[in-house]
Amino acid sequence: MPVTLINPAGLPNTDAFRYRQVAIATGTRQVHIAGQVAYDANGQLVAPGDLAGQVAQSLRNVATGLAAAGATFSDVVRLTFYVVDWKREMITDFLAGIEQVAEELKLAPAPASLIGVSVLFEPGVLVEIEATAVVD
Protein backbone atom coordinates (compact mmCIF):
# COMPACT_ATOMS: atom_id res chain seq x y z
CA MET A 1 0.00 0.00 0.00
CA PRO A 2 1.55 3.32 -1.04
CA VAL A 3 0.00 5.48 1.71
CA THR A 4 0.34 5.20 5.49
CA LEU A 5 -1.65 7.62 7.67
CA ILE A 6 -0.55 8.33 11.26
CA ASN A 7 -1.11 10.59 14.25
CA PRO A 8 2.35 10.82 15.83
CA ALA A 9 2.85 11.25 19.55
CA GLY A 10 3.14 14.90 20.48
CA LEU A 11 0.40 16.10 18.07
CA PRO A 12 -3.30 16.37 18.96
CA ASN A 13 -5.38 13.23 18.45
CA THR A 14 -7.67 13.93 15.51
CA ASP A 15 -9.53 10.60 15.41
CA ALA A 16 -12.85 12.32 16.17
CA PHE A 17 -12.49 14.47 13.06
CA ARG A 18 -11.71 11.54 10.72
CA TYR A 19 -8.25 12.62 9.68
CA ARG A 20 -4.60 11.99 10.48
CA GLN A 21 -1.85 14.55 10.90
CA VAL A 22 0.71 12.81 8.65
CA ALA A 23 0.58 10.87 5.38
CA ILE A 24 3.60 8.86 4.26
CA ALA A 25 3.45 8.06 0.54
CA THR A 26 5.71 5.65 -1.30
CA GLY A 27 3.93 5.45 -4.65
CA THR A 28 5.29 6.98 -7.84
CA ARG A 29 2.21 8.42 -9.56
CA GLN A 30 0.49 11.52 -8.19
CA VAL A 31 -3.18 12.31 -8.74
CA HIS A 32 -4.41 15.87 -8.18
CA ILE A 33 -8.18 16.40 -8.07
CA ALA A 34 -9.30 19.96 -8.77
CA GLY A 35 -11.71 21.55 -6.33
CA GLN A 36 -15.00 19.64 -6.43
CA VAL A 37 -18.31 21.19 -5.47
CA ALA A 38 -21.82 19.81 -4.99
CA TYR A 39 -22.84 19.56 -8.62
CA ASP A 40 -24.42 16.43 -10.04
CA ALA A 41 -23.41 14.98 -13.42
CA ASN A 42 -25.83 17.41 -15.14
CA GLY A 43 -24.19 20.45 -13.54
CA GLN A 44 -27.05 21.06 -11.11
CA LEU A 45 -26.30 22.15 -7.55
CA VAL A 46 -27.18 19.43 -5.03
CA ALA A 47 -28.48 20.29 -1.55
CA PRO A 48 -28.84 24.10 -1.84
CA GLY A 49 -28.36 25.73 1.57
CA ASP A 50 -27.38 22.40 3.19
CA LEU A 51 -23.72 22.21 4.21
CA ALA A 52 -23.88 18.50 5.13
CA GLY A 53 -25.50 17.60 1.82
CA GLN A 54 -22.99 19.64 -0.16
CA VAL A 55 -20.02 18.11 1.68
CA ALA A 56 -21.38 14.63 0.91
CA GLN A 57 -21.91 15.37 -2.80
CA SER A 58 -18.54 17.08 -3.13
CA LEU A 59 -16.83 14.02 -1.63
CA ARG A 60 -18.72 11.80 -4.08
CA ASN A 61 -17.39 13.97 -6.89
CA VAL A 62 -13.85 13.65 -5.52
CA ALA A 63 -14.35 9.86 -5.49
CA THR A 64 -15.40 9.98 -9.15
CA GLY A 65 -12.25 11.89 -10.06
CA LEU A 66 -10.08 9.49 -8.08
CA ALA A 67 -11.69 6.46 -9.75
CA ALA A 68 -11.04 7.94 -13.20
CA ALA A 69 -7.34 8.00 -12.29
CA GLY A 70 -7.33 4.48 -10.84
CA ALA A 71 -7.28 5.70 -7.24
CA THR A 72 -9.52 5.57 -4.17
CA PHE A 73 -9.67 7.46 -0.89
CA SER A 74 -7.14 4.98 0.52
CA ASP A 75 -4.61 6.59 -1.84
CA VAL A 76 -5.35 10.16 -0.71
CA VAL A 77 -2.52 11.95 1.08
CA ARG A 78 -4.14 15.38 1.39
CA LEU A 79 -7.60 16.96 1.41
CA THR A 80 -8.35 20.67 1.46
CA PHE A 81 -11.86 21.89 2.27
CA TYR A 82 -12.93 25.47 1.52
CA VAL A 83 -16.14 26.43 3.34
CA VAL A 84 -18.07 29.66 2.80
CA ASP A 85 -18.55 31.85 5.89
CA TRP A 86 -17.00 29.24 8.19
CA LYS A 87 -17.86 29.45 11.88
CA ARG A 88 -16.89 26.93 14.55
CA GLU A 89 -20.54 26.06 15.18
CA MET A 90 -20.77 24.69 11.61
CA ILE A 91 -18.56 21.72 12.53
CA THR A 92 -21.55 19.49 13.34
CA ASP A 93 -23.07 19.92 9.86
CA PHE A 94 -19.66 19.63 8.22
CA LEU A 95 -18.88 16.34 9.98
CA ALA A 96 -22.42 15.07 9.29
CA GLY A 97 -21.70 15.41 5.57
CA ILE A 98 -18.54 13.37 5.94
CA GLU A 99 -20.38 10.71 7.95
CA GLN A 100 -23.13 10.48 5.28
CA VAL A 101 -20.63 9.06 2.80
CA ALA A 102 -17.83 7.66 4.98
CA GLU A 103 -18.82 4.02 4.53
CA GLU A 104 -20.09 4.39 0.95
CA LEU A 105 -16.80 5.91 -0.23
CA LYS A 106 -14.56 4.04 2.22
CA LEU A 107 -13.09 7.34 3.37
CA ALA A 108 -9.58 7.17 4.78
CA PRO A 109 -8.64 9.79 7.38
CA ALA A 110 -6.03 11.64 5.29
CA PRO A 111 -4.42 14.87 6.52
CA ALA A 112 -6.81 17.73 5.84
CA SER A 113 -7.16 21.47 6.10
CA LEU A 114 -10.43 23.35 6.47
CA ILE A 115 -10.21 26.92 5.22
CA GLY A 116 -12.96 29.46 5.70
CA VAL A 117 -13.58 31.70 2.70
CA SER A 118 -15.99 34.58 2.16
CA VAL A 119 -17.26 33.30 -1.18
CA LEU A 120 -16.64 30.60 -3.76
CA PHE A 121 -17.04 31.02 -7.51
CA GLU A 122 -20.85 30.86 -7.60
CA PRO A 123 -23.62 31.82 -5.15
CA GLY A 124 -25.06 28.83 -3.34
CA VAL A 125 -21.88 26.75 -3.44
CA LEU A 126 -20.97 26.24 0.22
CA VAL A 127 -17.95 23.93 0.00
CA GLU A 128 -15.17 22.99 -2.39
CA ILE A 129 -12.83 20.02 -1.87
CA GLU A 130 -9.39 19.38 -3.40
CA ALA A 131 -7.54 16.06 -3.11
CA THR A 132 -4.06 14.74 -3.74
CA ALA A 133 -3.42 11.01 -4.00
CA VAL A 134 -0.38 8.84 -4.60
CA VAL A 135 -0.59 5.44 -6.27
CA ASP A 136 1.98 2.93 -7.50
PDB file of C-alpha atoms in Angstrom:
ATOM      1  CA  MET A   1       0.000   0.000   0.000  1.00  0.00           C
ATOM      2  CA  PRO A   2       1.554   3.316  -1.045  1.00  0.00           C
ATOM      3  CA  VAL A   3      -0.003   5.484   1.711  1.00  0.00           C
ATOM      4  CA  THR A   4       0.343   5.196   5.491  1.00  0.00           C
ATOM      5  CA  LEU A   5      -1.650   7.617   7.672  1.00  0.00           C
ATOM      6  CA  ILE A   6      -0.550   8.334  11.257  1.00  0.00           C
ATOM      7  CA  ASN A   7      -1.112  10.591  14.247  1.00  0.00           C
ATOM      8  CA  PRO A   8       2.350  10.817  15.828  1.00  0.00           C
ATOM      9  CA  ALA A   9       2.855  11.253  19.549  1.00  0.00           C
ATOM     10  CA  GLY A  10       3.139  14.900  20.479  1.00  0.00           C
ATOM     11  CA  LEU A  11       0.403  16.103  18.075  1.00  0.00           C
ATOM     12  CA  PRO A  12      -3.297  16.369  18.955  1.00  0.00           C
ATOM     13  CA  ASN A  13      -5.379  13.229  18.452  1.00  0.00           C
ATOM     14  CA  THR A  14      -7.673  13.928  15.507  1.00  0.00           C
ATOM     15  CA  ASP A  15      -9.525  10.595  15.408  1.00  0.00           C
ATOM     16  CA  ALA A  16     -12.853  12.316  16.168  1.00  0.00           C
ATOM     17  CA  PHE A  17     -12.494  14.469  13.057  1.00  0.00           C
ATOM     18  CA  ARG A  18     -11.707  11.543  10.717  1.00  0.00           C
ATOM     19  CA  TYR A  19      -8.252  12.619   9.677  1.00  0.00           C
ATOM     20  CA  ARG A  20      -4.599  11.993  10.482  1.00  0.00           C
ATOM     21  CA  GLN A  21      -1.851  14.546  10.904  1.00  0.00           C
ATOM     22  CA  VAL A  22       0.711  12.813   8.655  1.00  0.00           C
ATOM     23  CA  ALA A  23       0.585  10.868   5.385  1.00  0.00           C
ATOM     24  CA  ILE A  24       3.603   8.861   4.262  1.00  0.00           C
ATOM     25  CA  ALA A  25       3.445   8.063   0.543  1.00  0.00           C
ATOM     26  CA  THR A  26       5.705   5.645  -1.296  1.00  0.00           C
ATOM     27  CA  GLY A  27       3.926   5.450  -4.654  1.00  0.00           C
ATOM     28  CA  THR A  28       5.294   6.976  -7.839  1.00  0.00           C
ATOM     29  CA  ARG A  29       2.210   8.419  -9.558  1.00  0.00           C
ATOM     30  CA  GLN A  30       0.492  11.518  -8.189  1.00  0.00           C
ATOM     31  CA  VAL A  31      -3.179  12.309  -8.738  1.00  0.00           C
ATOM     32  CA  HIS A  32      -4.407  15.867  -8.180  1.00  0.00           C
ATOM     33  CA  ILE A  33      -8.178  16.397  -8.069  1.00  0.00           C
ATOM     34  CA  ALA A  34      -9.297  19.958  -8.767  1.00  0.00           C
ATOM     35  CA  GLY A  35     -11.714  21.548  -6.332  1.00  0.00           C
ATOM     36  CA  GLN A  36     -14.996  19.644  -6.425  1.00  0.00           C
ATOM     37  CA  VAL A  37     -18.305  21.189  -5.466  1.00  0.00           C
ATOM     38  CA  ALA A  38     -21.815  19.807  -4.990  1.00  0.00           C
ATOM     39  CA  TYR A  39     -22.838  19.561  -8.623  1.00  0.00           C
ATOM     40  CA  ASP A  40     -24.421  16.431 -10.039  1.00  0.00           C
ATOM     41  CA  ALA A  41     -23.415  14.978 -13.423  1.00  0.00           C
ATOM     42  CA  ASN A  42     -25.829  17.405 -15.136  1.00  0.00           C
ATOM     43  CA  GLY A  43     -24.192  20.455 -13.544  1.00  0.00           C
ATOM     44  CA  GLN A  44     -27.054  21.064 -11.112  1.00  0.00           C
ATOM     45  CA  LEU A  45     -26.302  22.150  -7.549  1.00  0.00           C
ATOM     46  CA  VAL A  46     -27.176  19.426  -5.034  1.00  0.00           C
ATOM     47  CA  ALA A  47     -28.477  20.295  -1.550  1.00  0.00           C
ATOM     48  CA  PRO A  48     -28.838  24.103  -1.839  1.00  0.00           C
ATOM     49  CA  GLY A  49     -28.361  25.734   1.571  1.00  0.00           C
ATOM     50  CA  ASP A  50     -27.379  22.402   3.186  1.00  0.00           C
ATOM     51  CA  LEU A  51     -23.720  22.206   4.207  1.00  0.00           C
ATOM     52  CA  ALA A  52     -23.880  18.502   5.133  1.00  0.00           C
ATOM     53  CA  GLY A  53     -25.501  17.596   1.820  1.00  0.00           C
ATOM     54  CA  GLN A  54     -22.989  19.639  -0.160  1.00  0.00           C
ATOM     55  CA  VAL A  55     -20.022  18.114   1.685  1.00  0.00           C
ATOM     56  CA  ALA A  56     -21.377  14.628   0.908  1.00  0.00           C
ATOM     57  CA  GLN A  57     -21.914  15.367  -2.803  1.00  0.00           C
ATOM     58  CA  SER A  58     -18.537  17.083  -3.134  1.00  0.00           C
ATOM     59  CA  LEU A  59     -16.832  14.021  -1.631  1.00  0.00           C
ATOM     60  CA  ARG A  60     -18.720  11.803  -4.079  1.00  0.00           C
ATOM     61  CA  ASN A  61     -17.386  13.966  -6.889  1.00  0.00           C
ATOM     62  CA  VAL A  62     -13.846  13.649  -5.519  1.00  0.00           C
ATOM     63  CA  ALA A  63     -14.350   9.858  -5.491  1.00  0.00           C
ATOM     64  CA  THR A  64     -15.404   9.976  -9.151  1.00  0.00           C
ATOM     65  CA  GLY A  65     -12.249  11.895 -10.056  1.00  0.00           C
ATOM     66  CA  LEU A  66     -10.084   9.486  -8.078  1.00  0.00           C
ATOM     67  CA  ALA A  67     -11.689   6.464  -9.749  1.00  0.00           C
ATOM     68  CA  ALA A  68     -11.039   7.940 -13.199  1.00  0.00           C
ATOM     69  CA  ALA A  69      -7.337   8.004 -12.285  1.00  0.00           C
ATOM     70  CA  GLY A  70      -7.326   4.484 -10.843  1.00  0.00           C
ATOM     71  CA  ALA A  71      -7.280   5.704  -7.237  1.00  0.00           C
ATOM     72  CA  THR A  72      -9.523   5.572  -4.168  1.00  0.00           C
ATOM     73  CA  PHE A  73      -9.671   7.459  -0.889  1.00  0.00           C
ATOM     74  CA  SER A  74      -7.144   4.978   0.523  1.00  0.00           C
ATOM     75  CA  ASP A  75      -4.608   6.594  -1.837  1.00  0.00           C
ATOM     76  CA  VAL A  76      -5.348  10.161  -0.705  1.00  0.00           C
ATOM     77  CA  VAL A  77      -2.520  11.947   1.078  1.00  0.00           C
ATOM     78  CA  ARG A  78      -4.140  15.380   1.388  1.00  0.00           C
ATOM     79  CA  LEU A  79      -7.602  16.957   1.405  1.00  0.00           C
ATOM     80  CA  THR A  80      -8.353  20.666   1.456  1.00  0.00           C
ATOM     81  CA  PHE A  81     -11.858  21.890   2.274  1.00  0.00           C
ATOM     82  CA  TYR A  82     -12.926  25.467   1.523  1.00  0.00           C
ATOM     83  CA  VAL A  83     -16.136  26.429   3.343  1.00  0.00           C
ATOM     84  CA  VAL A  84     -18.070  29.660   2.804  1.00  0.00           C
ATOM     85  CA  ASP A  85     -18.547  31.849   5.895  1.00  0.00           C
ATOM     86  CA  TRP A  86     -17.000  29.237   8.185  1.00  0.00           C
ATOM     87  CA  LYS A  87     -17.860  29.455  11.880  1.00  0.00           C
ATOM     88  CA  ARG A  88     -16.888  26.931  14.553  1.00  0.00           C
ATOM     89  CA  GLU A  89     -20.544  26.058  15.176  1.00  0.00           C
ATOM     90  CA  MET A  90     -20.767  24.689  11.612  1.00  0.00           C
ATOM     91  CA  ILE A  91     -18.557  21.717  12.533  1.00  0.00           C
ATOM     92  CA  THR A  92     -21.549  19.488  13.340  1.00  0.00           C
ATOM     93  CA  ASP A  93     -23.069  19.916   9.857  1.00  0.00           C
ATOM     94  CA  PHE A  94     -19.656  19.628   8.216  1.00  0.00           C
ATOM     95  CA  LEU A  95     -18.885  16.342   9.978  1.00  0.00           C
ATOM     96  CA  ALA A  96     -22.420  15.073   9.286  1.00  0.00           C
ATOM     97  CA  GLY A  97     -21.701  15.411   5.567  1.00  0.00           C
ATOM     98  CA  ILE A  98     -18.541  13.372   5.936  1.00  0.00           C
ATOM     99  CA  GLU A  99     -20.379  10.714   7.948  1.00  0.00           C
ATOM    100  CA  GLN A 100     -23.129  10.482   5.284  1.00  0.00           C
ATOM    101  CA  VAL A 101     -20.628   9.063   2.795  1.00  0.00           C
ATOM    102  CA  ALA A 102     -17.831   7.657   4.977  1.00  0.00           C
ATOM    103  CA  GLU A 103     -18.821   4.021   4.528  1.00  0.00           C
ATOM    104  CA  GLU A 104     -20.091   4.392   0.954  1.00  0.00           C
ATOM    105  CA  LEU A 105     -16.800   5.915  -0.228  1.00  0.00           C
ATOM    106  CA  LYS A 106     -14.557   4.045   2.223  1.00  0.00           C
ATOM    107  CA  LEU A 107     -13.093   7.338   3.367  1.00  0.00           C
ATOM    108  CA  ALA A 108      -9.583   7.174   4.776  1.00  0.00           C
ATOM    109  CA  PRO A 109      -8.636   9.786   7.376  1.00  0.00           C
ATOM    110  CA  ALA A 110      -6.027  11.644   5.295  1.00  0.00           C
ATOM    111  CA  PRO A 111      -4.419  14.873   6.516  1.00  0.00           C
ATOM    112  CA  ALA A 112      -6.807  17.731   5.845  1.00  0.00           C
ATOM    113  CA  SER A 113      -7.161  21.472   6.099  1.00  0.00           C
ATOM    114  CA  LEU A 114     -10.432  23.348   6.466  1.00  0.00           C
ATOM    115  CA  ILE A 115     -10.206  26.916   5.220  1.00  0.00           C
ATOM    116  CA  GLY A 116     -12.963  29.461   5.701  1.00  0.00           C
ATOM    117  CA  VAL A 117     -13.583  31.703   2.701  1.00  0.00           C
ATOM    118  CA  SER A 118     -15.988  34.582   2.164  1.00  0.00           C
ATOM    119  CA  VAL A 119     -17.257  33.304  -1.182  1.00  0.00           C
ATOM    120  CA  LEU A 120     -16.641  30.601  -3.757  1.00  0.00           C
ATOM    121  CA  PHE A 121     -17.041  31.023  -7.505  1.00  0.00           C
ATOM    122  CA  GLU A 122     -20.846  30.861  -7.599  1.00  0.00           C
ATOM    123  CA  PRO A 123     -23.617  31.821  -5.155  1.00  0.00           C
ATOM    124  CA  GLY A 124     -25.058  28.826  -3.339  1.00  0.00           C
ATOM    125  CA  VAL A 125     -21.882  26.749  -3.441  1.00  0.00           C
ATOM    126  CA  LEU A 126     -20.968  26.239   0.224  1.00  0.00           C
ATOM    127  CA  VAL A 127     -17.953  23.926   0.003  1.00  0.00           C
ATOM    128  CA  GLU A 128     -15.169  22.986  -2.390  1.00  0.00           C
ATOM    129  CA  ILE A 129     -12.827  20.016  -1.869  1.00  0.00           C
ATOM    130  CA  GLU A 130      -9.393  19.383  -3.400  1.00  0.00           C
ATOM    131  CA  ALA A 131      -7.539  16.058  -3.108  1.00  0.00           C
ATOM    132  CA  THR A 132      -4.060  14.737  -3.743  1.00  0.00           C
ATOM    133  CA  ALA A 133      -3.424  11.006  -3.998  1.00  0.00           C
ATOM    134  CA  VAL A 134      -0.378   8.841  -4.596  1.00  0.00           C
ATOM    135  CA  VAL A 135      -0.591   5.445  -6.270  1.00  0.00           C
ATOM    136  CA  ASP A 136       1.985   2.928  -7.496  1.00  0.00           C
TER     137      ASP A 136
END
